[in-house]
Structure formats: structure tokens, C-alpha cells
Coordinates of C-alpha atoms and ligand atoms in Angstrom, one line a residue:
M13 CA -8.2 15.1 22.3
T14 CA -8.9 12.7 19.5
I15 CA -6.1 10.9 17.7
Y16 CA -6.9 10.5 14.1
V17 CA -5.3 7.4 12.8
T18 CA -4.6 7.5 9.0
G19 CA -2.8 5.4 6.4
H20 CA -1.4 6.7 3.1
S21 CA -3.2 8.3 0.2
N22 CA -4.9 6.0 -2.3
P23 CA -5.3 3.7 0.7
D24 CA -4.8 0.0 0.3
T25 CA -6.1 -2.7 2.5
D26 CA -3.2 -2.4 5.0
S27 CA -3.7 1.4 5.3
V28 CA -7.4 0.9 5.9
T29 CA -7.3 -2.0 8.3
A30 CA -4.2 -0.8 10.2
A31 CA -5.9 2.5 10.9
I32 CA -8.8 0.5 12.3
G33 CA -6.4 -1.8 14.2
L34 CA -4.3 0.9 15.8
A35 CA -7.4 3.0 16.7
T36 CA -8.9 -0.1 18.3
L37 CA -5.7 -0.7 20.3
L38 CA -5.5 2.9 21.4
N39 CA -9.2 2.9 22.4
A40 CA -8.6 -0.3 24.4
Q41 CA -5.8 1.6 26.2
G42 CA -8.1 4.4 27.2
Q43 CA -7.2 6.8 24.4
D44 CA -9.7 8.6 22.2
A45 CA -8.7 7.5 18.7
K46 CA -10.5 7.3 15.4
A47 CA -9.7 5.5 12.2
C48 CA -9.6 7.7 9.1
M49 CA -8.7 7.3 5.4
Q50 CA -7.8 9.6 2.6
T51 CA -10.8 8.7 0.4
S52 CA -14.5 8.4 0.5
L53 CA -16.0 4.9 0.9
D54 CA -17.4 4.9 -2.6
K55 CA -13.9 5.6 -4.1
L56 CA -12.2 3.0 -1.9
N57 CA -10.3 0.3 -3.9
P58 CA -12.5 -2.8 -4.5
E59 CA -10.3 -5.2 -2.6
S60 CA -10.6 -3.2 0.6
T61 CA -14.3 -2.8 0.1
V62 CA -14.6 -6.6 -0.1
V63 CA -12.6 -7.0 3.0
L64 CA -14.6 -4.5 5.0
E65 CA -17.8 -6.2 3.9
R66 CA -16.6 -9.7 4.5
F67 CA -15.6 -9.0 8.1
G68 CA -18.3 -6.5 8.9
L69 CA -15.9 -3.7 9.6
T70 CA -17.0 -0.1 9.7
A71 CA -15.1 1.9 7.1
P72 CA -12.8 4.6 8.5
E73 CA -14.2 8.1 8.0
E74 CA -12.8 10.3 5.2
M75 CA -10.2 12.7 6.3
N76 CA -8.2 14.7 3.7
D77 CA -6.9 17.6 5.8
V78 CA -5.3 17.1 9.3
A79 CA -4.0 20.7 9.9
G80 CA -4.1 21.4 13.7
K81 CA -5.1 17.8 14.5
T82 CA -3.4 15.1 16.5
V83 CA -2.6 12.2 14.2
A84 CA -1.1 8.7 14.2
L85 CA 0.3 7.4 10.9
V86 CA 0.1 3.8 9.8
D87 CA 1.7 2.2 6.7
F88 CA 3.7 5.3 5.7
S89 CA 5.9 8.1 7.0
D90 CA 6.3 10.1 3.8
I91 CA 4.8 13.6 3.9
G92 CA 3.9 13.3 0.2
Q93 CA 1.7 10.3 1.0
G94 CA -0.1 12.0 3.8
P95 CA -3.2 14.2 3.9
A96 CA -3.1 17.9 3.4
G97 CA -1.9 19.8 6.5
I98 CA 0.2 17.0 7.8
T99 CA 3.1 19.3 8.4
E100 CA 0.8 21.4 10.6
A101 CA -0.5 18.4 12.5
E102 CA 0.9 16.9 15.7
V103 CA 2.1 13.4 14.8
V104 CA 2.1 11.3 18.0
S105 CA 2.6 7.8 16.7
I106 CA 3.9 6.0 13.6
V107 CA 3.5 2.3 12.9
D108 CA 4.9 1.2 9.6
H109 CA 6.9 -1.4 7.6
H110 CA 8.4 0.9 4.9
K111 CA 11.6 2.8 4.6
I112 CA 11.5 5.7 7.1
G113 CA 10.1 8.7 5.3
D114 CA 10.5 12.5 5.8
V115 CA 7.9 13.1 8.5
T116 CA 9.5 14.9 11.5
T117 CA 8.2 15.8 14.9
N118 CA 9.0 18.4 17.6
Q119 CA 8.3 15.9 20.4
P120 CA 9.5 12.4 21.1
I121 CA 6.8 10.0 19.7
F122 CA 5.9 6.4 19.7
F123 CA 7.6 5.0 16.5
R124 CA 7.5 1.4 15.6
A125 CA 8.7 0.3 12.1
E126 CA 9.8 -3.2 11.3
P127 CA 11.1 -4.7 8.1
V128 CA 8.2 -7.1 7.7
G129 CA 5.6 -7.5 5.0
C130 CA 2.7 -5.6 6.4
T131 CA 1.7 -3.1 9.1
G132 CA -0.8 -5.7 10.3
T133 CA 2.1 -7.9 11.3
V134 CA 3.5 -5.1 13.5
L135 CA 0.1 -4.4 14.9
N136 CA -0.4 -8.0 15.8
K137 CA 2.7 -7.9 17.9
M138 CA 1.6 -4.6 19.5
F139 CA -1.7 -6.1 20.6
K140 CA 0.2 -9.0 22.1
D141 CA 2.7 -6.8 23.8
A142 CA -0.1 -4.7 25.3
G143 CA -2.1 -7.8 26.4
V144 CA -5.1 -6.6 24.4
A145 CA -7.3 -9.2 22.7
I146 CA -7.9 -8.4 19.0
P147 CA -11.6 -8.3 18.1
K148 CA -12.6 -10.9 15.6
D149 CA -13.6 -8.4 12.8
V150 CA -10.4 -6.4 13.3
A151 CA -8.3 -9.6 13.1
G152 CA -10.0 -10.4 9.8
G153 CA -9.0 -7.0 8.4
M154 CA -5.4 -7.4 9.6
L155 CA -5.3 -10.9 8.2
S156 CA -6.5 -9.7 4.8
A157 CA -3.9 -6.9 4.8
I158 CA -1.1 -9.3 5.4
L159 CA -2.2 -11.7 2.6
S160 CA -2.6 -8.6 0.3
D161 CA 0.7 -6.9 1.1
T162 CA 2.7 -10.2 0.9
V163 CA 0.8 -11.4 -2.2
N164 CA -0.2 -14.5 -0.3
F165 CA 3.4 -15.0 1.0
K166 CA 4.9 -14.8 -2.5
S167 CA 6.3 -11.3 -2.3
P168 CA 10.0 -11.0 -1.4
T169 CA 8.8 -8.6 1.4
C170 CA 7.2 -11.6 3.2
T171 CA 8.9 -12.7 6.4
D172 CA 8.4 -15.5 8.9
D173 CA 6.8 -12.9 11.2
D174 CA 4.1 -12.3 8.6
K175 CA 3.4 -16.1 8.4
A176 CA 3.3 -16.3 12.2
A177 CA 0.9 -13.3 12.3
V178 CA -1.4 -15.0 9.7
A179 CA -1.5 -18.2 11.8
D180 CA -2.5 -16.1 14.9
L181 CA -5.1 -13.9 13.1
K182 CA -6.8 -16.6 11.0
T183 CA -7.7 -18.4 14.3
I184 CA -9.1 -15.2 15.9
A185 CA -11.0 -14.3 12.7
G186 CA -12.3 -17.8 12.2
V187 CA -10.9 -18.1 8.6
D188 CA -10.0 -21.7 7.7
D189 CA -8.8 -21.2 4.1
T190 CA -6.6 -18.2 3.6
D191 CA -5.8 -19.1 0.0
S192 CA -9.5 -18.7 -0.9
L193 CA -9.6 -15.4 1.0
F194 CA -6.6 -14.2 -1.0
M195 CA -8.2 -15.3 -4.3
D196 CA -11.4 -13.5 -3.4
M197 CA -9.4 -10.4 -2.8
L198 CA -7.4 -10.8 -5.9
K199 CA -10.5 -11.2 -8.0
A200 CA -11.9 -7.9 -6.5
K201 CA -8.5 -6.1 -6.8
S202 CA -7.9 -7.1 -10.4
S203 CA -11.3 -6.4 -11.8
V204 CA -11.0 -3.8 -14.4
A205 CA -14.4 -4.0 -16.1
G206 CA -15.9 -0.5 -16.5
V207 CA -13.2 1.3 -14.5
P208 CA -11.7 4.4 -16.2
A209 CA -8.0 3.9 -17.0
K210 CA -6.9 6.8 -14.8
D211 CA -8.7 5.3 -11.8
L212 CA -6.9 2.0 -12.5
L213 CA -3.6 3.8 -12.6
F214 CA -4.3 5.5 -9.3
R215 CA -5.8 2.4 -7.7
D216 CA -2.5 1.6 -6.1
Y217 CA -0.2 4.5 -6.9
K218 CA 2.5 6.4 -5.0
D219 CA 4.6 9.4 -5.8
F220 CA 8.2 9.6 -4.7
D221 CA 10.8 12.3 -4.6
M222 CA 14.0 11.1 -6.3
K223 CA 16.7 13.7 -6.0
G224 CA 14.2 16.5 -6.8
N225 CA 12.5 14.5 -9.5
K226 CA 8.9 13.5 -9.0
V227 CA 8.5 9.8 -9.9
G228 CA 5.1 8.1 -9.8
V229 CA 4.8 4.3 -9.5
G230 CA 1.4 2.5 -9.9
Q231 CA 0.9 -1.2 -9.6
L232 CA -1.9 -3.5 -10.7
E233 CA -1.8 -7.0 -9.3
L234 CA -3.4 -9.3 -11.8
A235 CA -4.1 -13.0 -12.1
T236 CA -3.1 -12.7 -15.8
L237 CA -1.9 -9.9 -18.0
D238 CA -4.7 -10.7 -20.4
Q239 CA -7.0 -8.9 -17.9
V240 CA -5.6 -5.5 -19.1
A241 CA -4.7 -6.4 -22.7
A242 CA -7.7 -4.6 -24.1
I243 CA -7.2 -1.4 -22.1
R244 CA -3.4 -1.2 -22.3
D245 CA -3.5 1.8 -24.6
D246 CA -5.9 3.6 -22.4
L247 CA -3.6 3.0 -19.4
I248 CA -0.7 4.4 -21.3
G249 CA -2.7 7.4 -22.2
A250 CA -3.6 8.0 -18.5
M251 CA 0.1 7.6 -17.6
K252 CA 1.1 10.2 -20.2
E253 CA -1.4 12.6 -18.7
V254 CA -0.1 12.1 -15.2
K255 CA 3.5 12.3 -16.4
A256 CA 2.7 15.7 -18.1
D257 CA 1.6 17.0 -14.7
G258 CA 5.2 17.8 -13.5
R259 CA 6.6 14.3 -13.3
H260 CA 10.0 13.0 -14.5
T261 CA 8.7 9.5 -14.7
V262 CA 5.5 7.5 -14.4
L263 CA 5.8 3.7 -14.1
L264 CA 3.0 1.2 -14.1
M265 CA 3.8 -2.3 -12.7
L266 CA 1.4 -4.8 -14.3
T267 CA 2.2 -7.6 -12.0
D268 CA 1.3 -11.2 -12.9
V269 CA 0.8 -12.8 -9.5
V270 CA 0.7 -16.3 -10.9
K271 CA 3.8 -15.9 -13.2
E272 CA 5.5 -13.9 -10.5
G273 CA 6.8 -11.1 -12.5
T274 CA 5.9 -7.6 -13.8
D275 CA 5.3 -6.1 -17.2
L276 CA 6.8 -2.7 -16.4
V277 CA 5.4 0.2 -18.4
V278 CA 7.7 3.2 -18.6
I279 CA 6.9 6.9 -19.4
S280 CA 10.0 8.8 -18.6
D281 CA 12.2 11.8 -19.5
D282 CA 15.1 9.3 -19.3
A283 CA 14.1 5.9 -20.4
A284 CA 17.7 4.7 -20.4
L285 CA 17.9 5.5 -16.7
I286 CA 14.9 3.3 -16.0
E287 CA 16.3 0.5 -18.1
G288 CA 19.5 0.7 -16.1
A289 CA 17.6 0.6 -12.9
F290 CA 16.1 -2.7 -13.7
D291 CA 18.9 -4.1 -15.9
G292 CA 16.5 -4.5 -18.7
K293 CA 15.8 -3.4 -22.2
L294 CA 12.5 -1.8 -23.2
D295 CA 10.5 -3.3 -25.9
G296 CA 8.7 -0.1 -27.0
I297 CA 7.7 1.4 -23.7
S298 CA 7.6 -1.7 -21.5
M299 CA 9.7 -4.6 -20.3
W300 CA 9.1 -7.9 -18.5
V301 CA 11.0 -8.0 -15.2
D302 CA 11.0 -11.5 -14.0
G303 CA 10.4 -11.9 -10.2
M304 CA 9.4 -8.3 -9.7
M305 CA 6.5 -8.3 -7.3
S306 CA 7.1 -5.5 -4.8
R307 CA 7.2 -1.8 -5.4
K308 CA 8.6 -1.3 -2.0
K309 CA 11.4 -3.8 -2.0
Q310 CA 12.3 -4.0 -5.6
T311 CA 11.1 -1.1 -7.7
V312 CA 11.7 1.8 -5.4
P313 CA 15.1 0.8 -4.1
N314 CA 16.4 0.2 -7.7
L315 CA 15.0 3.6 -8.8
Q316 CA 16.6 5.3 -5.8
K317 CA 19.9 3.8 -6.7
A318 CA 19.6 4.8 -10.4
F319 CA 18.6 8.4 -9.4
G320 CA 21.5 8.6 -7.0
C321 CA 19.4 9.1 -3.9
Ligands
MG5 MG1 0.2 0.3 1.9
MG6 MG1 1.5 -2.1 4.0
MG7 MG1 0.5 -2.8 -1.3

């Protein structure tokens, strides 16, 4: 019986490398496990592609339907972010660092979720607990994921545990300068040249159910907002299209990693509700939210409160 280990849809570096990491750990413990992802390699986000290449990691295989399969979930536990057939799969493990989602099981399972900045941080602890050495390439992937998820320690989601894990993993991976690794990833992640607006919107995008309302939140982490100035209208057009497909709201977080804030673009049936959620005032259809870096810790909780979840 193979355990297919998968992260969330539109996989980010954490979802990709945590799938590799957990599959590696399970294999070391004598289980048959395989890392998967909900995308083909050619459609994988550019940051993760750079990370896989840099550390010589094999990309997880594409898996978009898990009906009837045995699966382990990393970096999510929301049905809506899983592959098709997830409710007809047997979920045997979950390793995560988000709010607990709506996946349920019939049997007791291994479930480890911690309020830390990255699944890679949780996995580092699991390897230690199990007394299993992390292979150098896998450590490089997990290291990259922590730097990415915590925005090089700047995100409010970052904890001391994440910093400790980076200290462990950089040694194993043989990375001296994590700042330069982060900048290389940011460069790849924020490159917009020649990418269709809809692909950019979906590059790091998640749908949420808010009291029966479908709310989509995309995020682009940028070194400067100038990077998207020329394509802003195209992005808004793509958001409107996605909004028209049965959503109450589509938000796009244009996050300036250097200024540490977000230009929040709002397409919504109830713009006032969104303004209230972030205690801001829209200038047209967007507003600058100082200090907003994290969808998970800042955007989604404030939305949930506003929607009365
Ligand atoms: Mg993720
Ligand atoms: Mg993550
Ligand atoms: Mg992320």
C-alpha cells in the first residue's frame, strides 16, 4: 500500500518540499510513500522550480485525483485545497501549520499541527524525534520552504522554532548565506515577465469558505510594487473573471516584502465588509495595509471575523 503524500493545490515551496520530506521520513521508517503535487512540473511556481533545481531534488509526481488512495496531507487540511476525490481517500497522516481545516477521517490518524511558520519546521522536529537523519537535498528543500513561508523571518507567522530549524537545516544542506538563498527565491517568485495575469493571480492563491461565501485570496510577494505597475489592470481583469465564477470576493495581496506591507486589491460583492475587516478605506479598489505580510495570520482571520465565521 503506497501512501501518497500531497500538499495543497497551487502548491508553494512548502507544499512541494514537505511532501518530499514526509515521504522521505516515512520511507526511512519502512513505509511505502511517494511525494505528489497537484500540478505538473512545467506549471509549478518558479520559486519552487528554482529550489528543486538548486538542491537537485526530484519533483513530486503530479496527482490530481486521490479517490480510493491512501494519502498523507502536508501544509493543509482543508478539503477545498485538496485534490479531487479527497473525501473518498483514506487520510492516514496530516502534518501542518495552518488552522485545522475540514478534513475528517473514520479512523484515528497521525495528526501533527503546530502554530509555527512552516511545515518544514514541524518536519524537522519529526525527523529528530524519529532519530532519522535528513538527507542533504531534502534539508535544502525544507530550509527554502521555511525562508519562503516566513518571508526570511519577517512574517508575523515566524517563530523561534522556525529560526532554530533554519539553523539546523542550513548546516545539513551546506548553505552558508540564507539571505542570498532567500533573495534568489524572491527574484524567481516575483518575476512577472511574460506571465499571463491569470497565472500570476493563481500563482499563490487559495479559496476559502466564509459562512457559505466563496472567498479567494491570492498573494504576490514582490521586492517592489513597481514590478506589477504595468500589469495591474490585467491582474484586476483576471480577478474580475475569477470573481464572476461564483465568488463573493476575490482579493489580491500585492505584498512589498521590503516595505513590509500589502497593497490589497479588492473585488467584492460587499466592499464595505472588506474595508471593515482590515480597518481601512479603499482608494478605488485597493488599499495599502501596513504590516500585512501573511494571508494565514492576518488576512484570513480578519476576513473570518468580518464574515462572522
Ligand atoms: Mg503552503
Ligand atoms: Mg506552509
Ligand atoms: Mg505561502
